[in-house]
XYZ file of C-alpha atoms in Angstrom:
659
model
C -0.306 0.079 0.025
C 1.302 3.137 -0.968
C 2.338 6.108 1.944
C 0.169 8.842 2.025
C 2.054 11.833 0.340
C 1.726 13.678 3.719
C 4.060 10.853 5.118
C 6.898 11.496 2.601
C 6.551 15.663 3.410
C 6.807 14.719 7.437
C 9.924 12.625 6.680
C 11.613 14.854 4.938
C 10.933 18.094 7.339
C 11.753 15.899 10.265
C 15.114 14.830 8.391
C 15.884 18.648 7.431
C 15.184 19.936 10.894
C 17.674 17.406 12.435
C 20.437 17.875 9.849
C 20.380 21.731 9.328
C 20.730 21.897 13.059
C 23.592 19.803 13.325
C 25.217 21.477 10.660
C 24.466 24.892 11.998
C 26.235 23.929 15.037
C 29.394 22.763 13.128
C 29.182 25.941 11.453
C 28.786 24.331 8.103
C 25.920 25.588 5.157
C 22.505 24.725 5.700
C 22.522 23.603 2.033
C 24.507 20.633 3.138
C 21.848 19.475 5.693
C 19.199 19.336 2.937
C 21.156 17.328 0.364
C 21.971 14.898 3.197
C 18.637 14.268 4.208
C 17.741 13.736 0.367
C 20.617 10.932 0.439
C 19.492 9.424 3.524
C 15.430 9.322 2.932
C 15.715 8.887 -0.975
C 14.636 6.186 -2.791
C 18.268 5.343 -3.066
C 19.313 5.607 0.371
C 16.749 4.339 3.087
C 13.733 4.392 1.182
C 11.792 6.458 3.570
C 10.410 8.422 0.771
C 9.191 7.619 -2.959
C 9.414 9.711 -6.020
C 6.628 12.209 -6.077
C 5.689 14.479 -8.712
C 3.999 16.658 -5.829
C 7.261 16.937 -3.970
C 9.213 17.783 -7.369
C 6.823 20.542 -8.319
C 7.099 22.056 -4.733
C 10.613 22.139 -5.178
C 10.750 23.610 -8.752
C 8.371 26.481 -6.756
C 11.222 27.179 -4.561
C 13.528 27.545 -7.423
C 10.895 29.899 -9.011
C 10.906 32.256 -5.749
C 14.919 32.303 -5.692
C 14.702 33.669 -9.022
C 11.597 35.868 -8.444
C 13.707 37.541 -5.048
C 16.950 37.850 -7.522
C 14.696 39.913 -10.001
C 13.859 42.090 -6.997
C 17.486 42.601 -6.024
C 18.502 43.966 -9.501
C 17.002 47.114 -11.175
C 16.290 47.316 -14.779
C 19.402 49.813 -15.553
C 21.666 47.448 -13.452
C 20.205 44.394 -15.407
C 20.655 46.248 -18.575
C 24.298 47.301 -17.601
C 25.298 44.052 -17.182
C 24.192 42.937 -20.739
C 28.021 42.534 -22.023
C 28.468 40.184 -19.225
C 25.640 38.463 -19.556
C 26.067 37.855 -23.405
C 29.682 38.104 -23.686
C 31.001 36.320 -21.050
C 27.848 33.626 -19.933
C 27.949 33.085 -23.714
C 31.335 32.058 -24.049
C 31.454 30.001 -20.989
C 28.412 27.717 -22.078
C 29.640 27.273 -25.379
C 33.161 26.382 -24.563
C 32.041 24.153 -21.412
C 29.585 22.532 -23.945
C 32.254 21.711 -25.956
C 34.613 20.504 -23.278
C 31.781 18.391 -21.529
C 30.886 16.683 -24.775
C 34.382 15.932 -25.703
C 35.013 13.861 -22.176
C 31.847 12.218 -22.868
C 33.000 11.137 -26.302
C 36.404 10.209 -25.200
C 34.294 7.692 -22.676
C 32.315 6.121 -25.778
C 29.273 8.465 -25.308
C 27.311 8.958 -28.664
C 27.766 12.418 -30.269
C 23.962 13.278 -29.657
C 24.794 12.018 -25.870
C 27.807 13.951 -25.430
C 26.093 16.917 -26.331
C 23.281 17.044 -23.806
C 26.293 15.889 -20.934
C 28.156 18.579 -22.315
C 25.260 20.852 -21.853
C 24.507 19.529 -18.647
C 27.962 20.041 -17.100
C 28.283 23.685 -18.502
C 25.252 24.966 -16.460
C 25.871 25.899 -12.818
C 23.866 25.823 -9.634
C 21.928 29.091 -9.539
C 19.967 28.091 -6.061
C 22.905 27.619 -4.152
C 25.678 29.889 -5.892
C 23.108 33.060 -5.395
C 21.882 32.066 -2.182
C 25.242 31.644 -0.506
C 26.807 34.703 -2.449
C 23.772 36.662 -0.853
C 24.306 35.418 2.892
C 27.554 36.154 2.507
C 26.938 39.802 1.311
C 28.917 39.519 -1.823
C 26.114 39.302 -4.320
C 26.739 42.749 -5.607
C 30.931 42.334 -5.472
C 32.673 42.404 -8.677
C 33.071 38.552 -8.855
C 29.169 38.104 -7.242
C 27.942 40.309 -10.207
C 30.229 38.412 -12.859
C 28.780 35.320 -11.471
C 25.301 36.545 -11.681
C 25.640 37.325 -15.275
C 27.113 34.121 -16.167
C 24.329 32.309 -14.346
C 21.659 34.267 -16.094
C 22.872 33.225 -19.611
C 22.951 29.651 -18.433
C 19.289 29.887 -17.405
C 18.429 31.190 -20.861
C 20.780 28.833 -22.817
C 18.717 25.733 -21.142
C 15.494 26.462 -23.553
C 17.491 26.050 -26.875
C 18.762 22.498 -25.378
C 15.257 21.331 -24.278
C 14.591 21.825 -27.705
C 17.254 20.551 -29.365
C 17.011 17.178 -27.109
C 14.201 15.631 -29.173
C 15.662 16.610 -32.583
C 19.170 14.570 -31.530
C 16.801 11.797 -30.554
C 15.276 11.686 -34.055
C 12.212 12.751 -33.094
C 12.310 16.491 -34.252
C 11.548 15.746 -37.956
C 13.929 18.000 -39.952
C 16.318 20.371 -39.517
C 17.008 21.546 -36.242
C 17.756 25.229 -36.828
C 13.986 25.908 -36.952
C 13.085 25.149 -33.622
C 15.703 26.750 -32.276
C 14.782 29.878 -34.086
C 11.256 29.767 -32.876
C 12.370 28.864 -29.627
C 14.388 32.465 -29.554
C 11.313 34.025 -31.050
C 9.359 32.812 -27.882
C 11.823 34.058 -25.854
C 11.643 37.874 -27.430
C 7.991 37.695 -27.160
C 8.180 36.491 -23.563
C 10.639 39.477 -22.931
C 8.412 41.936 -24.364
C 5.097 40.509 -22.562
C 6.753 40.610 -19.193
C 8.023 44.008 -19.561
C 4.902 45.415 -20.983
C 3.100 43.994 -18.115
C 5.328 45.196 -15.383
C 5.708 48.687 -16.496
C 1.973 49.174 -17.039
C 0.156 46.450 -15.164
C 2.096 45.650 -11.879
C 2.376 49.219 -10.333
C -1.458 50.298 -10.568
C -2.364 46.330 -9.194
C -0.107 46.682 -6.001
C -1.604 50.438 -5.441
C -4.870 48.916 -5.530
C -3.868 46.044 -3.339
C -2.293 48.773 -1.051
C -5.193 50.468 -0.457
C -7.312 47.815 1.071
C -4.663 47.765 4.168
C -4.492 44.015 3.960
C -1.236 42.169 4.712
C -2.947 38.391 3.635
C -4.303 40.192 0.391
C -0.755 41.582 -0.207
C 0.969 38.109 0.098
C -1.696 36.368 -2.259
C -0.824 39.264 -4.689
C 2.750 38.384 -4.686
C 2.490 34.785 -4.713
C 0.353 35.149 -7.613
C 2.226 37.188 -9.811
C 5.284 35.209 -9.273
C 3.508 32.252 -10.354
C 1.634 33.702 -13.134
C 5.074 35.130 -14.495
C 6.704 31.440 -14.231
C 3.514 29.745 -15.795
C 3.687 32.610 -18.845
C 7.234 31.806 -19.686
C 6.674 27.871 -19.417
C 3.484 28.342 -21.901
C 5.710 29.683 -24.194
C 8.178 26.985 -23.822
C 10.711 29.075 -21.769
C 11.811 27.903 -18.196
C 9.595 28.620 -14.878
C 12.337 30.583 -13.342
C 12.802 32.988 -15.945
C 9.543 34.191 -15.955
C 9.834 34.560 -12.124
C 13.209 36.528 -12.526
C 11.392 39.017 -15.179
C 8.375 39.673 -12.332
C 10.800 40.420 -9.802
C 13.064 42.488 -12.223
C 9.790 44.474 -12.837
C 8.648 44.683 -9.247
C 12.232 45.841 -8.099
C 11.541 48.992 -9.589
C 8.629 50.047 -7.187
C 8.239 51.332 -3.998
C 6.780 47.676 -2.925
C 10.174 45.950 -3.140
C 10.936 45.504 0.016
C 7.726 44.455 1.563
C 7.626 41.797 -1.453
C 10.765 40.253 -0.434
C 9.883 40.310 3.338
C 6.486 38.119 2.008
C 8.063 35.875 -0.279
C 11.144 34.621 1.866
C 9.594 32.420 3.900
C 7.576 30.302 0.992
C 11.229 30.500 -0.671
C 13.515 29.420 1.983
C 11.317 26.342 2.943
C 10.444 25.316 -0.531
C 14.357 25.830 -1.681
C 15.247 23.664 1.298
C 12.692 21.000 -0.336
C 14.679 21.472 -3.673
C 17.859 20.629 -2.084
C 16.322 17.497 -0.510
C 15.271 16.220 -3.805
C 18.705 16.720 -5.698
C 20.028 14.895 -2.818
C 17.557 12.005 -3.019
C 18.478 11.414 -6.695
C 22.179 10.291 -5.933
C 22.053 6.145 -5.756
C 25.053 5.809 -2.823
C 24.994 2.235 -3.926
C 26.538 2.537 -7.154
C 29.515 4.389 -5.800
C 31.701 1.538 -5.274
C 31.359 0.603 -9.086
C 31.599 4.061 -10.871
C 33.649 6.081 -8.085
C 36.764 6.432 -10.338
C 34.838 8.249 -13.250
C 32.656 9.752 -10.400
C 35.874 11.435 -9.146
C 37.595 12.769 -12.376
C 34.159 14.469 -13.496
C 34.117 15.962 -10.254
C 37.558 17.419 -10.903
C 36.694 18.088 -14.301
C 33.872 19.976 -12.967
C 35.533 21.737 -10.289
C 39.192 22.194 -11.305
C 38.677 22.812 -15.215
C 35.323 24.262 -15.058
C 36.597 26.842 -12.395
C 39.519 27.262 -14.483
C 37.660 27.816 -17.795
C 35.794 30.649 -15.927
C 38.396 32.070 -14.449
C 40.364 32.567 -17.655
C 37.325 33.763 -19.532
C 36.499 36.556 -16.646
C 40.464 37.478 -17.052
C 40.087 37.894 -20.878
C 36.896 39.901 -20.011
C 38.882 42.427 -17.971
C 38.645 41.384 -14.655
C 41.557 41.583 -11.969
C 43.043 37.976 -11.228
C 41.794 37.828 -8.317
C 38.261 38.641 -9.035
C 38.429 35.973 -11.969
C 39.577 33.238 -9.978
C 36.780 33.869 -7.029
C 34.408 34.135 -10.228
C 35.755 30.743 -11.153
C 35.439 29.153 -7.999
C 31.902 30.106 -7.387
C 30.835 28.560 -10.602
C 32.870 25.244 -10.257
C 30.101 22.809 -9.977
C 26.923 21.440 -11.696
C 23.650 22.667 -12.068
C 19.900 22.197 -10.966
C 18.854 22.629 -14.750
C 21.551 20.022 -15.843
C 19.184 17.375 -13.880
C 16.479 18.548 -16.315
C 18.355 17.896 -19.238
C 19.694 14.576 -18.290
C 16.180 13.319 -17.177
C 14.637 14.633 -20.545
C 18.040 12.843 -22.306
C 17.082 9.676 -20.793
C 13.440 9.659 -21.543
C 14.919 9.750 -25.670
C 17.455 6.927 -24.649
C 20.397 9.239 -25.617
C 22.955 7.324 -23.306
C 22.565 4.274 -20.898
C 21.320 4.658 -17.381
C 24.974 4.098 -16.026
C 26.353 7.233 -18.066
C 23.264 9.264 -16.771
C 24.296 8.291 -12.792
C 27.865 8.660 -13.261
C 26.986 12.701 -14.274
C 24.328 12.601 -11.943
C 26.525 11.535 -8.898
C 29.265 13.782 -10.130
C 26.974 16.907 -10.264
C 25.371 16.021 -6.859
C 28.734 16.002 -5.119
C 29.947 18.804 -7.253
C 26.807 21.071 -5.641
C 27.451 19.661 -2.279
C 31.415 21.182 -2.481
C 29.844 24.151 -3.357
C 28.982 26.158 -0.268
C 32.459 25.762 0.814
C 33.899 27.055 -2.436
C 31.882 30.026 -2.257
C 32.496 30.589 1.472
C 36.515 30.321 1.220
C 36.421 31.817 -2.294
C 38.471 35.217 -1.053
C 40.868 33.292 0.941
C 41.837 30.735 -1.781
C 42.193 33.505 -4.230
C 44.316 35.349 -1.482
C 46.624 31.937 -1.805
C 46.913 31.329 -5.201
C 47.619 34.628 -6.349
C 49.993 35.803 -3.838
C 52.363 37.123 -6.968
C 49.174 38.716 -8.511
C 46.456 39.044 -6.834
C 48.021 40.438 -3.432
C 51.010 41.903 -4.842
C 48.384 44.167 -6.594
C 46.832 45.055 -3.397
C 49.950 45.039 -1.409
C 50.967 47.873 -3.777
C 47.542 49.728 -3.745
C 47.765 49.916 0.306
C 51.274 50.931 0.076
C 50.653 53.572 -2.481
C 47.813 54.931 -0.084
C 49.858 54.465 2.944
C 52.514 56.609 1.420
C 50.404 59.428 0.341
C 48.592 59.601 3.511
C 51.092 58.487 6.366
C 51.589 62.472 7.147
C 47.689 63.289 7.100
C 45.994 63.668 10.194
C 42.166 64.533 10.780
C 41.509 63.978 7.331
C 38.082 62.682 5.974
C 37.639 59.490 3.944
C 35.512 59.734 1.222
C 34.345 55.945 -0.207
C 32.901 56.470 -3.457
C 34.455 59.302 -5.809
C 31.150 59.351 -8.086
C 29.328 62.379 -8.226
C 28.214 62.758 -4.655
C 31.809 62.014 -3.340
C 33.229 64.592 -6.195
C 31.016 67.469 -5.132
C 31.604 66.976 -1.226
C 35.287 66.809 -2.553
C 34.680 70.361 -3.804
C 33.535 71.727 -0.370
C 36.356 70.143 1.426
C 39.205 71.892 -1.380
C 37.207 75.219 -0.425
C 37.684 74.873 3.501
C 41.258 73.470 2.745
C 40.390 70.382 4.529
C 42.042 67.129 3.577
C 40.372 64.133 2.487
C 41.479 60.836 0.793
C 38.675 58.908 -1.788
C 38.785 55.307 -2.860
C 36.724 54.503 -5.696
C 36.717 51.502 -8.389
C 36.524 53.068 -11.697
C 39.977 53.266 -12.779
C 39.034 55.696 -15.492
C 37.597 58.292 -13.233
C 40.755 57.713 -10.788
C 43.123 58.607 -13.417
C 41.469 61.361 -14.495
C 40.913 62.878 -10.942
C 44.880 61.861 -10.493
C 46.133 63.817 -13.362
C 44.284 66.922 -11.977
C 46.091 66.660 -8.283
C 43.298 65.048 -6.416
C 44.188 62.173 -3.760
C 41.934 59.582 -5.228
C 42.856 55.824 -5.174
C 41.725 52.701 -6.856
C 40.557 50.789 -3.792
C 37.536 48.693 -2.312
C 36.350 50.896 0.623
C 34.716 47.099 2.149
C 38.591 46.306 2.815
C 40.017 46.893 6.355
C 43.660 46.866 5.125
C 42.820 49.764 2.373
C 40.815 51.706 5.253
C 43.827 51.248 7.103
C 46.195 52.361 4.722
C 43.940 55.404 4.031
C 44.243 56.616 7.852
C 40.839 55.483 9.223
C 42.434 55.537 12.615
C 43.491 59.055 12.425
C 40.771 60.453 10.147
C 38.163 62.946 11.262
C 35.195 61.436 9.666
C 34.019 59.042 6.888
C 31.504 59.430 4.289
C 30.108 56.513 2.365
C 28.633 58.189 -0.845
C 27.750 55.675 -2.934
C 24.072 53.791 -2.692
C 25.011 50.198 -2.135
C 23.456 49.286 1.317
C 25.356 45.810 1.529
C 28.738 47.809 0.995
C 27.767 50.197 3.900
C 27.096 47.555 6.359
C 30.445 45.907 5.780
C 32.542 49.131 5.651
C 30.622 50.152 8.880
C 31.681 46.875 10.301
C 35.181 47.259 9.800
C 35.762 50.854 10.658
C 33.987 50.535 13.877
C 36.208 47.584 14.871
C 39.104 49.856 14.642
C 37.704 53.319 14.868
C 34.447 53.226 17.588
C 34.330 57.175 17.791
C 34.860 58.246 14.410
C 32.055 60.215 12.581
C 30.399 57.918 9.849
C 28.037 59.610 7.432
C 25.710 57.605 5.023
C 24.248 58.157 1.979
C 21.221 56.151 0.942
C 18.472 56.486 -1.672
C 15.398 56.524 1.096
C 14.748 55.794 4.630
C 14.453 52.038 4.512
C 17.400 51.005 6.180
C 18.149 54.015 8.608
C 17.444 52.353 11.581
C 19.554 49.394 10.706
C 22.401 51.261 9.448
C 22.238 53.478 12.747
C 22.768 50.263 15.104
C 25.473 49.516 12.710
C 27.311 52.396 13.599
C 26.338 55.135 11.126
C 26.606 58.607 13.209
C 24.399 60.067 10.198
C 22.129 58.160 7.902
C 21.332 60.997 4.898
C 18.336 59.763 2.685
C 18.585 61.595 -0.629
C 14.610 61.725 -1.102
C 13.811 63.267 2.246
C 17.373 65.688 1.869
C 15.836 66.635 -1.540
C 12.739 67.952 0.227
C 14.464 70.180 3.178
C 16.613 71.744 0.153
C 13.416 72.221 -1.811
C 11.655 73.898 1.644
C 15.069 76.063 2.412
C 14.607 77.779 -0.854
C 10.981 78.173 -0.643
C 10.934 79.668 2.692
C 14.232 81.906 1.849
C 12.282 83.023 -0.986
C 9.482 84.162 0.952
C 11.739 85.990 3.378
C 11.470 84.040 6.362
C 14.135 84.601 8.369
C 17.502 83.040 7.839
C 17.772 81.650 11.479
C 14.072 80.155 11.728
C 14.812 78.296 8.339
C 17.956 76.980 10.051
C 16.111 76.093 13.104
C 13.165 73.852 11.095
C 15.992 72.365 9.266
C 17.887 71.975 12.593
C 14.313 69.989 14.092
C 13.817 67.547 11.221
C 17.045 66.070 11.284
C 17.759 66.221 15.163
C 14.683 63.841 14.908
C 15.830 61.415 12.196
C 13.517 62.665 9.475
C 10.381 61.471 12.023
C 8.135 64.175 10.555
C 9.013 63.886 6.854
C 9.164 59.800 7.076
C 5.151 59.768 6.974
C 3.372 60.474 3.434
C -0.170 60.518 2.679
C -0.477 57.414 0.384
C -3.009 58.087 -2.865
C -4.238 55.769 -5.623
C -0.962 57.073 -7.611
C 2.548 58.186 -5.945
C 4.791 60.464 -7.910
C 8.213 59.549 -8.847
C 9.695 61.299 -5.825
C 7.162 59.742 -3.482
C 7.977 56.310 -3.775
C 8.167 54.763 -0.225
C 8.355 51.005 1.042
C 5.494 49.691 2.520
C 7.420 49.077 5.749
C 8.164 52.842 6.196
C 5.814 54.914 8.241
C 2.660 56.789 6.555
C 0.209 59.258 7.410
C -3.287 58.711 7.913
C -6.348 60.879 8.987
C -8.964 59.497 11.834
C -11.828 61.598 12.452
C -13.749 60.746 16.042
C -17.556 60.202 15.706
C -19.178 61.181 18.969
C -19.693 57.346 19.949
C -15.880 56.759 19.930
C -14.781 55.715 23.501
C -11.586 57.792 22.948
C -13.770 60.945 23.060
C -13.548 62.649 26.583
C -10.060 60.798 27.223
C -6.617 62.088 27.343
C -4.593 61.627 24.211
C -1.398 59.995 26.788
C -4.238 57.504 28.187
C -4.643 55.398 24.761
C -1.020 53.989 24.459
C -0.358 54.948 20.864
C 2.904 56.281 20.784
C 3.961 52.918 22.941
C 2.875 51.103 19.759
C 4.846 52.910 17.547
C 1.937 55.687 16.317
C 2.817 59.307 16.672
C 0.000 61.789 16.804
C 1.566 64.403 14.619
C -1.306 67.064 14.727
C -5.004 67.556 15.742
C -7.517 69.641 13.845
C -10.294 70.944 15.872
C -13.015 73.647 14.583
C -10.662 74.012 11.684
C -7.791 74.617 13.470
C -4.914 72.430 13.074
C -2.691 72.236 16.197
C 0.692 70.437 15.660
C 2.490 68.014 17.976
C -0.180 67.941 20.415
C 0.235 66.853 24.161
C -0.350 63.835 25.995
C -2.923 65.667 28.565
C -4.760 66.705 25.337
C -8.543 65.724 26.107
C -10.041 64.718 22.734
C -13.465 65.746 21.252
C -15.979 64.549 19.024
C -15.228 65.589 15.527
C -11.452 66.035 16.076
C -9.451 64.946 13.528
C -5.794 63.141 14.532
C -3.018 62.732 12.142
C -1.175 59.775 13.164
C 1.932 58.452 11.709
C 3.400 55.086 11.890
C 3.727 52.049 9.904
C 1.008 50.363 8.432
C -0.123 47.451 10.637
C 0.118 49.873 13.568
C -2.123 52.387 12.044
C -4.419 50.034 11.537
C -4.645 49.164 15.138
C -4.468 52.699 16.129
C -7.510 53.417 14.299
C -9.274 50.551 15.787
C -8.454 51.955 19.187
C -9.666 55.198 18.212
C -13.020 54.456 16.928
C -13.870 51.343 19.285
C -17.190 51.987 20.916
């Protein structure tokens, strides 16, 4: 009698809890726990769970949600800026990797049709493991992280032609292979156009309407619907589910709802992604290992060493530094989940034997199990391997910076020398204040150095370069670029060496103000709020408001961490300058009816401020009073202007209007 599917799910969850808990204590990545659970419980292990279409489908949805959150992380301009990496570097890697893998398969007696599929499977890397590990290590937006993501995106796109090609190689295509491939590419272009059109003209109005309902449940349901609908659209066009989810995330990443969407989708993603890794482990037949282990070890070496070297060489040719190229190669030195899809389809068409499939499958699973270690220690290994190049260049830069700044005392360190950094430098020069700037754009640095400015090539997140710039002797440090992950890393490095150094952090909005302040930022300056202050300053001075009064208003706004500016009345449509994430504070007006219990009570007795809700003003009889005191007695018809997060505002409204 076949076990109920719920039994398989419970077994998987129990094994995952135990395995992940044990590996956490050993400070090992949880991905290994999921793989181990799958190996033990799978049909080739203890046999506690059998092949289940339902579990396989849920696991695939986990990858869909992963790609959806990746799309949220990348803005559309950033994605377009990566097109050379995606098409150039990614295309070269897939082409050469497929050729090398196919050659290896031919050498071991696989037919040329099957060898092409084996080569394609080996050319693909694990999007799920690599991106999750890079994100956990805050390396997703590093140079090697961006290069790896670009290559992975092309690999995901390359799956489509391979899936079209396999039936043709098996003799089921009924003619030339070029027309089906061209048709697949045409479908891909249609999918891109459809997703971009829906994203630009449909998603933001949809979420505005959902946001007006003020229902967390409705918001979460809408997020799930959009992610899965986008995946379904691309799947209907013959493309991968994950591609549609990525495009939907890319579109929503341009909206003000990005952070709330990411928070809502994360629990579903993590649970289902864990299930995906379990299904990968379940594919491994450990009882065949004694017979095939030499071939498996050779293929694992090919993936880890050969593929890693190929990616590193291509990344170096593409213009990356040697150290960055090595780190990129290590990150992508494994097989991937989409390779399993190619192998399964090829097996259905008898393109190679089950024995060959098990060798490739086992090698890919082992390489994926090694991936968390390769990603975690990619920096340390690169330093050891490239001591004569990578470390020498870094040591040379460190020495150059140290020699140029060793006499400086009380200077300012500028992390980033783009528009904001250069404008700050102009003000510092006008006041005869010394500064040192670190940036990663060689052309910008060369031009600035030719003009006599103290600007150096260097990654501000590296402690040794900050020490060379004299962080222990500096008067202040300013993070001028808008990269929250890098800002957190810089704050951690600097606070270990100089706990009292004033650090100013530039951000796009107020989303991470509290987190950055807790991490050690002295001041967090959101561009959107500062723009409001500057506009207000010019307006008030134009209206002949005394300069001292204007300065007092500005000081009050900044000293309260922009509290009075962070609330916003939300409407059906928001302007470009009014974007605010759903987790930010909002303004909402509540008018008290005569039967409300709060009428006749003092404002301070309602406990609103303890729940994070501030009453910024009260309008009574056509007169508006700002910042009411706690002893204000509320009356019928009073209009209270509330400020706080959406959920707290909903509670406060019920509290005020309850009868």
